Coordinates of N, CA and C and ligand atoms in Angstrom, one line a residue:
X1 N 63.7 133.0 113.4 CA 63.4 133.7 114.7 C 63.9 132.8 115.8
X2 N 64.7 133.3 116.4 CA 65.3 132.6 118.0 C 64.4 133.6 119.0
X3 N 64.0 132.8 119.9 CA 63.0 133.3 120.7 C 63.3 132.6 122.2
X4 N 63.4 133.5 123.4 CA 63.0 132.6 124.4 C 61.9 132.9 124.8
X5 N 61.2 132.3 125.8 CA 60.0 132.5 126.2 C 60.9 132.2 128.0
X6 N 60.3 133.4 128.7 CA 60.2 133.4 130.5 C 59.6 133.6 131.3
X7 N 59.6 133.4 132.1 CA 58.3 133.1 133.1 C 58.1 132.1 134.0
X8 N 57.4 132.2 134.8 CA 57.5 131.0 136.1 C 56.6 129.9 135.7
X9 N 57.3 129.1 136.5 CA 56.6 127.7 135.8 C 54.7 127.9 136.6
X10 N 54.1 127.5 135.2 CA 52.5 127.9 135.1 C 52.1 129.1 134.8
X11 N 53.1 129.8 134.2 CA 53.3 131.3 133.4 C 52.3 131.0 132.3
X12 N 52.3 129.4 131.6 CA 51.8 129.5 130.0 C 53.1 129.2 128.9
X13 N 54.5 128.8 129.6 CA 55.0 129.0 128.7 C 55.0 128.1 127.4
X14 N 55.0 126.6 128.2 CA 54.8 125.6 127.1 C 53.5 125.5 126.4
X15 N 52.3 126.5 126.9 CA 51.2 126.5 125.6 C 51.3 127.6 124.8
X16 N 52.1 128.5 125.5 CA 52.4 129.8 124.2 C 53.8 128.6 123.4
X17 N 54.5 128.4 123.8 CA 55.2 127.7 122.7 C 54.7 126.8 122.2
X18 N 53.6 126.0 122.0 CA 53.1 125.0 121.6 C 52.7 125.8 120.0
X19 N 51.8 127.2 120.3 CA 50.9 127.7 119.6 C 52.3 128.5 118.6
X20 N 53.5 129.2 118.9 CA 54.4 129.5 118.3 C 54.6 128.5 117.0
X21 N 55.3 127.4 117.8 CA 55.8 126.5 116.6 C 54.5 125.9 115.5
X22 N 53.2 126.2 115.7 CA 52.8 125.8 114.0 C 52.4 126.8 113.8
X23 N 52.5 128.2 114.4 CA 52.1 129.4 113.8 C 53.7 129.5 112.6
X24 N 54.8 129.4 113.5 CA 56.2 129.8 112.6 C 56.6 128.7 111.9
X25 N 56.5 127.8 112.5 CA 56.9 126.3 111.8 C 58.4 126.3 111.9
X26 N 58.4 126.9 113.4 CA 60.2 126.5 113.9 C 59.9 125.5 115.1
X27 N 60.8 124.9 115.5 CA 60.6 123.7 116.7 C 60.3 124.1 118.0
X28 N 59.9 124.0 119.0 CA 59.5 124.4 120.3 C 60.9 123.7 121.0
X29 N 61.5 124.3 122.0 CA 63.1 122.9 122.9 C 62.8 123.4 124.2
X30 N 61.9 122.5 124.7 CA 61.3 122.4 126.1 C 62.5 121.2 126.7
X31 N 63.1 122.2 127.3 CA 64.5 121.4 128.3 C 63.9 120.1 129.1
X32 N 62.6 120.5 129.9 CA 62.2 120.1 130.8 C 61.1 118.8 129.9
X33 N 60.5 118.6 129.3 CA 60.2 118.1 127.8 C 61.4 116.8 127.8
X34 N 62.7 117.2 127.4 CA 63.5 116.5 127.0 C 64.1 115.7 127.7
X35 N 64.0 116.2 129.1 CA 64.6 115.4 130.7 C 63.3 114.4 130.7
X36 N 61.8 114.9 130.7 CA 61.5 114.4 131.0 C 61.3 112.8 130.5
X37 N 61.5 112.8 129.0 CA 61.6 111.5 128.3 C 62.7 110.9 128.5
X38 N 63.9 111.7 129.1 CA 65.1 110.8 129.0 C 65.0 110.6 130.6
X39 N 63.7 110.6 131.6 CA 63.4 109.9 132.7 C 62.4 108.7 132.5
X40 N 61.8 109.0 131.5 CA 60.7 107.7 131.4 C 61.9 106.8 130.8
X41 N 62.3 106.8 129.6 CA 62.8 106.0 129.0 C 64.6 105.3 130.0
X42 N 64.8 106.3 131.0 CA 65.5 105.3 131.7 C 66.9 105.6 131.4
X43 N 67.3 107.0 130.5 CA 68.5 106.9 130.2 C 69.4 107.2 131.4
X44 N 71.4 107.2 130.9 CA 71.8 108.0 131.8 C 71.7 109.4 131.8
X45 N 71.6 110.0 131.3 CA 71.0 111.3 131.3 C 69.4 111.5 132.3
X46 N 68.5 110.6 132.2 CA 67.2 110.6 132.4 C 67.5 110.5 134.4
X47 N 68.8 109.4 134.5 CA 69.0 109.0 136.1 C 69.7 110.2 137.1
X48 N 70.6 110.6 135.3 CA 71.4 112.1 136.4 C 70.0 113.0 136.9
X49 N 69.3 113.1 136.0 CA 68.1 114.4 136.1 C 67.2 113.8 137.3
X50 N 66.7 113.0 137.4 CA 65.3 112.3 138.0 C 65.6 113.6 139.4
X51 N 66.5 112.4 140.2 CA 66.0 113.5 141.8 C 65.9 115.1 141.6
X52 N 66.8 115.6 140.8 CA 66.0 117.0 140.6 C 65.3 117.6 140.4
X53 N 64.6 117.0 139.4 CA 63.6 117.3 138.9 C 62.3 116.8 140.2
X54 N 62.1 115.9 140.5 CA 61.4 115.3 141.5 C 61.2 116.5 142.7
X55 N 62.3 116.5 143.1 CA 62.6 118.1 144.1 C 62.5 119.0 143.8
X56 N 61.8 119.3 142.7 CA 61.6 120.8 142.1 C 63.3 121.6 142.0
X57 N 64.4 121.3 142.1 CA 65.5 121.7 141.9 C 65.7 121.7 140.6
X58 N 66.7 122.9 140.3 CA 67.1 122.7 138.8 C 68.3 121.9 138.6
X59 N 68.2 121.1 137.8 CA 69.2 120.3 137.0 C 70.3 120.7 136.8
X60 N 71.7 120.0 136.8 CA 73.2 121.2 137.1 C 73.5 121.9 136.0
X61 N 73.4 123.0 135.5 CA 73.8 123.7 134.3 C 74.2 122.7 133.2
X62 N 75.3 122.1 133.8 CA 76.4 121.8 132.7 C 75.8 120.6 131.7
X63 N 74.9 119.5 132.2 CA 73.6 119.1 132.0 C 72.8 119.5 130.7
X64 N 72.4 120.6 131.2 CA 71.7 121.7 130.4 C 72.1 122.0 129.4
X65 N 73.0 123.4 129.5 CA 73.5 123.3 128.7 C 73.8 122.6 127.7
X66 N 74.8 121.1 127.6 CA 75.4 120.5 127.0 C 74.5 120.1 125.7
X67 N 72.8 119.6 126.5 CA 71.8 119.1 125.9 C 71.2 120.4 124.5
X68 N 71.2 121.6 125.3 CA 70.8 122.1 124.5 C 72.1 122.5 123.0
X69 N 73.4 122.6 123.1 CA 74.3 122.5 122.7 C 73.9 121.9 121.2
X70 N 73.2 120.8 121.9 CA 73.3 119.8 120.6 C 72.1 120.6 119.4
X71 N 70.9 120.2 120.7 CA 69.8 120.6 120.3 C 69.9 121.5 118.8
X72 N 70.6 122.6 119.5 CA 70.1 123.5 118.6 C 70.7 123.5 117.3
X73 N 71.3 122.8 116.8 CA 72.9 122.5 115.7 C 71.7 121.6 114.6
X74 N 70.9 121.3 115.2 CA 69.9 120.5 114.3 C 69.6 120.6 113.7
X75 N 69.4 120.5 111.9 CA 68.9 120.6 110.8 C 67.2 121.6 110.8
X76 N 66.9 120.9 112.3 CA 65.0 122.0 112.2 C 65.4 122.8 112.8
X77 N 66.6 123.7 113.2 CA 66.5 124.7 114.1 C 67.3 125.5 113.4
X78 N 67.4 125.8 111.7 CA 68.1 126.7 111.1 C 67.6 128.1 110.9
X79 N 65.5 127.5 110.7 CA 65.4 129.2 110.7 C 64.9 129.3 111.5
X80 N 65.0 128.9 113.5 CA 65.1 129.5 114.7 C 64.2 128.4 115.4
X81 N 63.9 129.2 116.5 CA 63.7 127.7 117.4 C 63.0 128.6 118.7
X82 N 61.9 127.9 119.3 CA 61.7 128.4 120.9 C 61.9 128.3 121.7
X83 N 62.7 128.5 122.4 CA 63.0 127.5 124.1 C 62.5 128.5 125.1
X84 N 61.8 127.0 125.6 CA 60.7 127.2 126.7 C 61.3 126.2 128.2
X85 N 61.9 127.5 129.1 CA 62.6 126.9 130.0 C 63.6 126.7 129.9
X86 N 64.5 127.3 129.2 CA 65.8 127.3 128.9 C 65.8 128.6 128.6
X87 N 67.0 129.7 129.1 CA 67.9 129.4 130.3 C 67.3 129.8 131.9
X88 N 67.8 129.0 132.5 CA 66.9 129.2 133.4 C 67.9 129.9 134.8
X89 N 69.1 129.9 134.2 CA 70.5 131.0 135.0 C 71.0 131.3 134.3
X90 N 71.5 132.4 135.1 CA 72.8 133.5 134.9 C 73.7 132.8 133.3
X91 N 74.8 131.5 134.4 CA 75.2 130.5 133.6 C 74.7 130.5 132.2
X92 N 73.4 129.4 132.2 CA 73.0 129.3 131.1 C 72.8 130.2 130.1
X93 N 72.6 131.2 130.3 CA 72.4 132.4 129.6 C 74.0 132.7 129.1
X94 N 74.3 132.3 129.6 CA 75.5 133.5 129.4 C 76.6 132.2 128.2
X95 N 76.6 131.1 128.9 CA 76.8 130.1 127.7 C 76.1 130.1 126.2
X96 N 74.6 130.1 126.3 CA 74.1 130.0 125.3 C 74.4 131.2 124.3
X97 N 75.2 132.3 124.7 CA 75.2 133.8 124.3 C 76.5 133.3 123.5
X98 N 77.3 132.3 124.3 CA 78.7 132.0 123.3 C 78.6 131.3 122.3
X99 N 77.9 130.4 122.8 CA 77.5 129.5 121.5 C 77.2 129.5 120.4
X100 N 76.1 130.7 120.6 CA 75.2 131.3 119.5 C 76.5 132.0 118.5
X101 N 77.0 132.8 119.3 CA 78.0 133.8 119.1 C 79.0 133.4 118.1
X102 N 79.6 132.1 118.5 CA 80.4 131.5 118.1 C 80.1 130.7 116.4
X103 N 78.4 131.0 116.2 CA 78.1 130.3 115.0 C 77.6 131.9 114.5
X104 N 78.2 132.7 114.6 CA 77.4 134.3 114.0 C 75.9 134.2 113.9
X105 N 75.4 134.0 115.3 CA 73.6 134.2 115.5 C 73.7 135.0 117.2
X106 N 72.4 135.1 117.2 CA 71.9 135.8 118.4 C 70.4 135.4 118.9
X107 N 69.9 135.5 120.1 CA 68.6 135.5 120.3 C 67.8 137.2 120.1
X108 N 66.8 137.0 119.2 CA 66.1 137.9 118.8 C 65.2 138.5 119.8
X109 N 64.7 137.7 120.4 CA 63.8 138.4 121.5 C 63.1 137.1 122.7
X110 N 63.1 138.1 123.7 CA 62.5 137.5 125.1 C 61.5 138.0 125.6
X111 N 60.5 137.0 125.7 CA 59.5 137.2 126.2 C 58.7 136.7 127.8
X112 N 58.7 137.4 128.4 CA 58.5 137.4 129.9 C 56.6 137.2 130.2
X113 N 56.4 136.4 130.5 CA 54.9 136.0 130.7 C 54.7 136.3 132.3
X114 N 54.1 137.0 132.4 CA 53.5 137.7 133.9 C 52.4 136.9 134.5
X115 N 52.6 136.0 135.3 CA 51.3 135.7 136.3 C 51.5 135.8 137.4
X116 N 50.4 136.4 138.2 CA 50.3 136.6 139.7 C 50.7 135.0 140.4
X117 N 51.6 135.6 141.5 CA 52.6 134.3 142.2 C 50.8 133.1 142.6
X118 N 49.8 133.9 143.3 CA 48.9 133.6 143.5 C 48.0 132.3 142.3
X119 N 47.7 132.6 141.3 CA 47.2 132.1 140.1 C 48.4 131.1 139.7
X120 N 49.6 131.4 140.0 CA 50.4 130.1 139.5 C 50.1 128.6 140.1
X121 N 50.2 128.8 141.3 CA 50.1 127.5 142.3 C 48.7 127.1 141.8
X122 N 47.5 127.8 141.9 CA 46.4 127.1 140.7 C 46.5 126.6 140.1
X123 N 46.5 127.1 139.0 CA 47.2 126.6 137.2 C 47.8 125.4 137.6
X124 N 49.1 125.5 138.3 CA 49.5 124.1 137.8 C 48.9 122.8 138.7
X125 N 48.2 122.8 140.1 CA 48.0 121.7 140.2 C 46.9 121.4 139.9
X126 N 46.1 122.1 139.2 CA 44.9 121.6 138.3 C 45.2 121.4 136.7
X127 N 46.5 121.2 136.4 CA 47.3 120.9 135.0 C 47.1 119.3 134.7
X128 N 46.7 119.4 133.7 CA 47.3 118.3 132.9 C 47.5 118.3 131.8
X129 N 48.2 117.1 131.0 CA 49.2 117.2 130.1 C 49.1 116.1 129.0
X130 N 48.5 116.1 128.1 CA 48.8 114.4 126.9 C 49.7 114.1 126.8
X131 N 50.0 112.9 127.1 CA 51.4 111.7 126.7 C 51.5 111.6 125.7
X132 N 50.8 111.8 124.6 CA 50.8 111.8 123.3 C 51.2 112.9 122.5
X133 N 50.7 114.1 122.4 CA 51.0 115.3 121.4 C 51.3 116.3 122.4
X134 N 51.4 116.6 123.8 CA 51.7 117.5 124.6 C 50.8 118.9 125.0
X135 N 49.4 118.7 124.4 CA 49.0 119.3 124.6 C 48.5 119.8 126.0
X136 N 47.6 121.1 126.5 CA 47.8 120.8 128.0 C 46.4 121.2 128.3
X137 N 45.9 120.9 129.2 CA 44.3 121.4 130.1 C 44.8 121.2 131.1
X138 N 43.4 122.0 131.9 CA 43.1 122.5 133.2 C 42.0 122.0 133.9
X139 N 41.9 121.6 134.9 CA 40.7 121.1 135.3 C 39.5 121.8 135.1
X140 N 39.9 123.4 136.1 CA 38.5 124.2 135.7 C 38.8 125.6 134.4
X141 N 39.8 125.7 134.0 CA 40.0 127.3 133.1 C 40.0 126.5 131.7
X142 N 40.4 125.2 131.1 CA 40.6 124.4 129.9 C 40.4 123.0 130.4
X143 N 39.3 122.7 130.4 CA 39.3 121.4 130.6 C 38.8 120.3 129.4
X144 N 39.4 119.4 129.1 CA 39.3 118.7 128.5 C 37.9 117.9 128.2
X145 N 37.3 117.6 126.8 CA 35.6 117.1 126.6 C 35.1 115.7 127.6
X146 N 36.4 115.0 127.5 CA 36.0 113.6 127.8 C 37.7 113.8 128.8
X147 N 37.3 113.2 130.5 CA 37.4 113.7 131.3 C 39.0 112.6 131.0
X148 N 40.2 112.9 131.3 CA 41.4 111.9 131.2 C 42.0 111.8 129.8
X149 N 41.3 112.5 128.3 CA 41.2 112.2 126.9 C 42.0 113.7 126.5
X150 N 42.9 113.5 125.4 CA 43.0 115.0 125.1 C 42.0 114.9 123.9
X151 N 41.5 116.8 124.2 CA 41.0 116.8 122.9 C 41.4 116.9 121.4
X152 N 42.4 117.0 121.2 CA 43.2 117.2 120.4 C 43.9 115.6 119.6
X153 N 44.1 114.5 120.2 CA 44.3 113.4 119.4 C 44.0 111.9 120.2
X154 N 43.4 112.6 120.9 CA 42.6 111.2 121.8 C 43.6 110.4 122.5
X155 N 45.3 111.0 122.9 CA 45.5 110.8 124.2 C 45.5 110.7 125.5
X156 N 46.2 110.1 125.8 CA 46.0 109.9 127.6 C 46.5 110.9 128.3
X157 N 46.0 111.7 128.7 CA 46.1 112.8 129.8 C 46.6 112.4 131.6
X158 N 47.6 113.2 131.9 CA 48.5 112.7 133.1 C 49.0 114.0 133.8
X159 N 49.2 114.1 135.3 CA 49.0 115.1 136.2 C 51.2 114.8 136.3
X160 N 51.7 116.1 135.8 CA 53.3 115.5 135.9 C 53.7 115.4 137.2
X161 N 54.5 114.9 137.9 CA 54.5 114.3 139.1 C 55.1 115.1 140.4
X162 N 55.7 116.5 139.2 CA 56.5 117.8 139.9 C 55.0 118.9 140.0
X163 N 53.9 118.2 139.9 CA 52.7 119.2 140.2 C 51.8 119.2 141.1
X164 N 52.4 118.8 142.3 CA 52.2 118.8 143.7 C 52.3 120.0 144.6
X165 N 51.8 120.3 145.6 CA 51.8 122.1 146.2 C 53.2 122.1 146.4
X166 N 54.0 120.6 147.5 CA 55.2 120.7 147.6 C 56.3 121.4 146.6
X167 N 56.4 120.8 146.1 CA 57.1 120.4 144.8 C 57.0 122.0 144.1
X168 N 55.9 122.5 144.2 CA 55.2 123.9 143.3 C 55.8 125.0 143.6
X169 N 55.9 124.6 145.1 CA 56.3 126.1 146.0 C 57.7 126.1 145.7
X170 N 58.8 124.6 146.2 CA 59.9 124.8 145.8 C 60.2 125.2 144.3
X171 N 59.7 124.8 143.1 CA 59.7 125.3 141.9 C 59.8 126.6 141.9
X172 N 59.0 127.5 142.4 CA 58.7 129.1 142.7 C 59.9 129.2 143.0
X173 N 60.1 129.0 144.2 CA 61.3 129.6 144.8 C 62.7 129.4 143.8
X174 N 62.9 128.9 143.7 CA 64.0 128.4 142.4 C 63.7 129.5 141.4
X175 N 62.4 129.6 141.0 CA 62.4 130.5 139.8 C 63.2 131.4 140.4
X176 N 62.2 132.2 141.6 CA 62.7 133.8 141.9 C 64.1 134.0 142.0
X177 N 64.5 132.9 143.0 CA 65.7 132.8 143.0 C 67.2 133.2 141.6
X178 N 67.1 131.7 140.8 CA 67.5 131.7 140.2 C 67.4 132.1 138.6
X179 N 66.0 132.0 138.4 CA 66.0 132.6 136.8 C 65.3 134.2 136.7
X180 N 64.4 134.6 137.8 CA 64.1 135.8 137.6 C 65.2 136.8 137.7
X181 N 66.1 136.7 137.9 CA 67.4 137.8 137.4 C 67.7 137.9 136.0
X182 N 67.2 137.0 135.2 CA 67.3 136.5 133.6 C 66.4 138.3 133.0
X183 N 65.7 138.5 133.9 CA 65.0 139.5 133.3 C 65.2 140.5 133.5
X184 N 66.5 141.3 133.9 CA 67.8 142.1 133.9 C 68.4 142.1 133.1
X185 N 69.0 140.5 133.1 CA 70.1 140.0 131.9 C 69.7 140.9 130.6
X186 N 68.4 140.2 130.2 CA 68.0 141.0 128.7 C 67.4 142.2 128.6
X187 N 67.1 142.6 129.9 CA 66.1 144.0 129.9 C 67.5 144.7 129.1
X188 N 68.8 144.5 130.3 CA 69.7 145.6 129.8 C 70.6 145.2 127.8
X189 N 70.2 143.8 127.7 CA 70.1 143.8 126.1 C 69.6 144.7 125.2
X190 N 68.2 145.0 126.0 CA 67.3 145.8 125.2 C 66.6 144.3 124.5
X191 N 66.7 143.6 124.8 CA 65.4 142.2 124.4 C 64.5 141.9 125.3
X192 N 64.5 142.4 126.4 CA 63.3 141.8 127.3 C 61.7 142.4 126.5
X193 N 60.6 141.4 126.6 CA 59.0 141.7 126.2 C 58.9 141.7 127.1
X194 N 57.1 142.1 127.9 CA 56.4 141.5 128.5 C 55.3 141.5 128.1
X195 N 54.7 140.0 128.9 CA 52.8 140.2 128.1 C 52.1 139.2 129.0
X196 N 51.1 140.0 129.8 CA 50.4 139.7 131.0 C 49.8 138.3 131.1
X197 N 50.1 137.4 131.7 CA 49.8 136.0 130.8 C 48.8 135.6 131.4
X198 N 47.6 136.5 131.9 CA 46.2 136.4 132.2 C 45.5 136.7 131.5
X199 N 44.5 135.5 131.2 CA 43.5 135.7 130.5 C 43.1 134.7 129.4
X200 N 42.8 134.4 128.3 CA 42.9 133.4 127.5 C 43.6 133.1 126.5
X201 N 44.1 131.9 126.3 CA 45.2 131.6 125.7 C 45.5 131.9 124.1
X202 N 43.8 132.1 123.5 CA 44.4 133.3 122.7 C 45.1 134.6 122.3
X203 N 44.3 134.9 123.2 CA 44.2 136.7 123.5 C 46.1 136.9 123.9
X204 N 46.6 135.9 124.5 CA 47.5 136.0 125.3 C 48.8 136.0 123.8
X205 N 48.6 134.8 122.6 CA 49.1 134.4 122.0 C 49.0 135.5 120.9
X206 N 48.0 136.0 120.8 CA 47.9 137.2 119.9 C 48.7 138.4 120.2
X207 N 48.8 138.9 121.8 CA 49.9 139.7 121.9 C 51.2 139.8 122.1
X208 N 51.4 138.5 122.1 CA 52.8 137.7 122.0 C 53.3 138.3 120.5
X209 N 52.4 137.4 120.1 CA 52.8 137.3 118.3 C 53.3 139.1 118.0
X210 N 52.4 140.0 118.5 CA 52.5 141.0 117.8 C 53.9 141.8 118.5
X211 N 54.2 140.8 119.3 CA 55.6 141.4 120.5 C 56.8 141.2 119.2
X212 N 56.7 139.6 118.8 CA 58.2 139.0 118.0 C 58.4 139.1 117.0
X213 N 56.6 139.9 116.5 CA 57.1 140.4 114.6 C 57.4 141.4 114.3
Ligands
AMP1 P1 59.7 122.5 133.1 O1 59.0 121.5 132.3 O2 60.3 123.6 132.3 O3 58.8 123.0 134.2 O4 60.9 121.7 133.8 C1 60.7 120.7 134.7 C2 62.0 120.4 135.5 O5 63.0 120.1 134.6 C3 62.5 121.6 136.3 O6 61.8 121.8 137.6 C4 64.0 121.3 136.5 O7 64.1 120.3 137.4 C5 64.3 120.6 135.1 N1 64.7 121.6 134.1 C6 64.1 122.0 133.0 N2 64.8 122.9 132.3 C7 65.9 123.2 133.1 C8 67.0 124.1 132.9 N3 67.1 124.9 131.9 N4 67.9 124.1 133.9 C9 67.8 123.2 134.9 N5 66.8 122.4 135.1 C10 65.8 122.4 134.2

């Protein structure tokens, strides 16, 4: 199953894809995930990305791309994969269409997660995130037992540094801008889903599930 997951950042995507990959036992490829380690750890890759990402701007295509290129050729991504935040343009999309193409595959289905523009800017600056397993809480809708602790493997929990109002609003705009056209792109595929991404992260994940089987 090749899957994207779309939606604006604080949609839900990276905890519906969290919940995907051990439901299917395909790999989750959070673009934004992968910059972000190759910013801690200091690469050149991590130095091209930083100010962009910092600025809520997207990272130059060709970047992108390239990364995911690899990504997906990988021995865990044979029977499919999730990408969460990838593609996030025209561009990107339309690359990853060749690529795939070019190895006789396709993406099976896109799924569009709906949250009011309102509810986003919430969500995310009351977000946080484990350094350890990636799991994610909320201050007040999931909040974590022991206050800084994930509940899930007794990581250190950290507020990502692009989760500022500044930083949020530009992120928005970027989406609308730039990747909410994506949901044209596949409507007229005939692959666009949608599924109202209010409400609990079950409930949410259960009508997902019943969208890509
Ligand atoms: P995310 O974790 O998906 O919210 O991504 C965090 C940041 O990483 C974004 O605000 C961008 O700066 C960068 N990024 C992630 N994915 C992409 C992409 N597909 N294209 C360009 N920039 C990206």
């Amino acid at each position: 199953m090749r899957l994207i997951l779309l939606g604006p950042p604080g949609s839900g995507k990276g905890t519906q894809a969290n919940l995907l990959q051990d439901k299917f036992n395909i790999p989750k490829i959070s673009t934004g995930d992968i910059l972000r380690a190759a910013v801690k750890d200091n690469t050149d890759l991590g130095k091209q990305a930083k100010r962009f990402m910092e600025q809520g701007e997207l990272v130059p295509d060709e970047i992108v791309i390239g990364l995911i290129k690899e990504r997906i050729v990988a021995p865990d991504c044979e029977a499919g994969y999730i990408l969460d935040g990838f593609p996030r343009t025209i561009l990107q999309a339309e690359k990853l269409e060749e690529t795939l193409a070019a190895m006789d595959q396709e993406i099976d289905s896109v799924v569009d997660l709906e949250v009011d523009p309102e509810e986003l800017l919430v969500r995310l600056i009351g977000r946080s995130t484990c350094k350890n397993c990636g799991a994610m809480f909320h201050q007040t809708s999931h909040p974590p037992k022991v206050a800084g602790v994930c509940d899930e493997c007794g990581g250190e929990l950290y507020q990502r540094p692009d989760d500022n109002e500044e930083t949020i609003v530009k992120r928005l705009e970027v989406y609308n801008k730039e990747t909410a056209p994506l949901k044209d792109f596949y409507r007229e595929q005939g692959k666009l889903k949608s599924v109202q991404g209010c409400g609990g992260m079950g409930d949410i994940f259960s009508k997902l599930c019943d969208l890509v089987t």
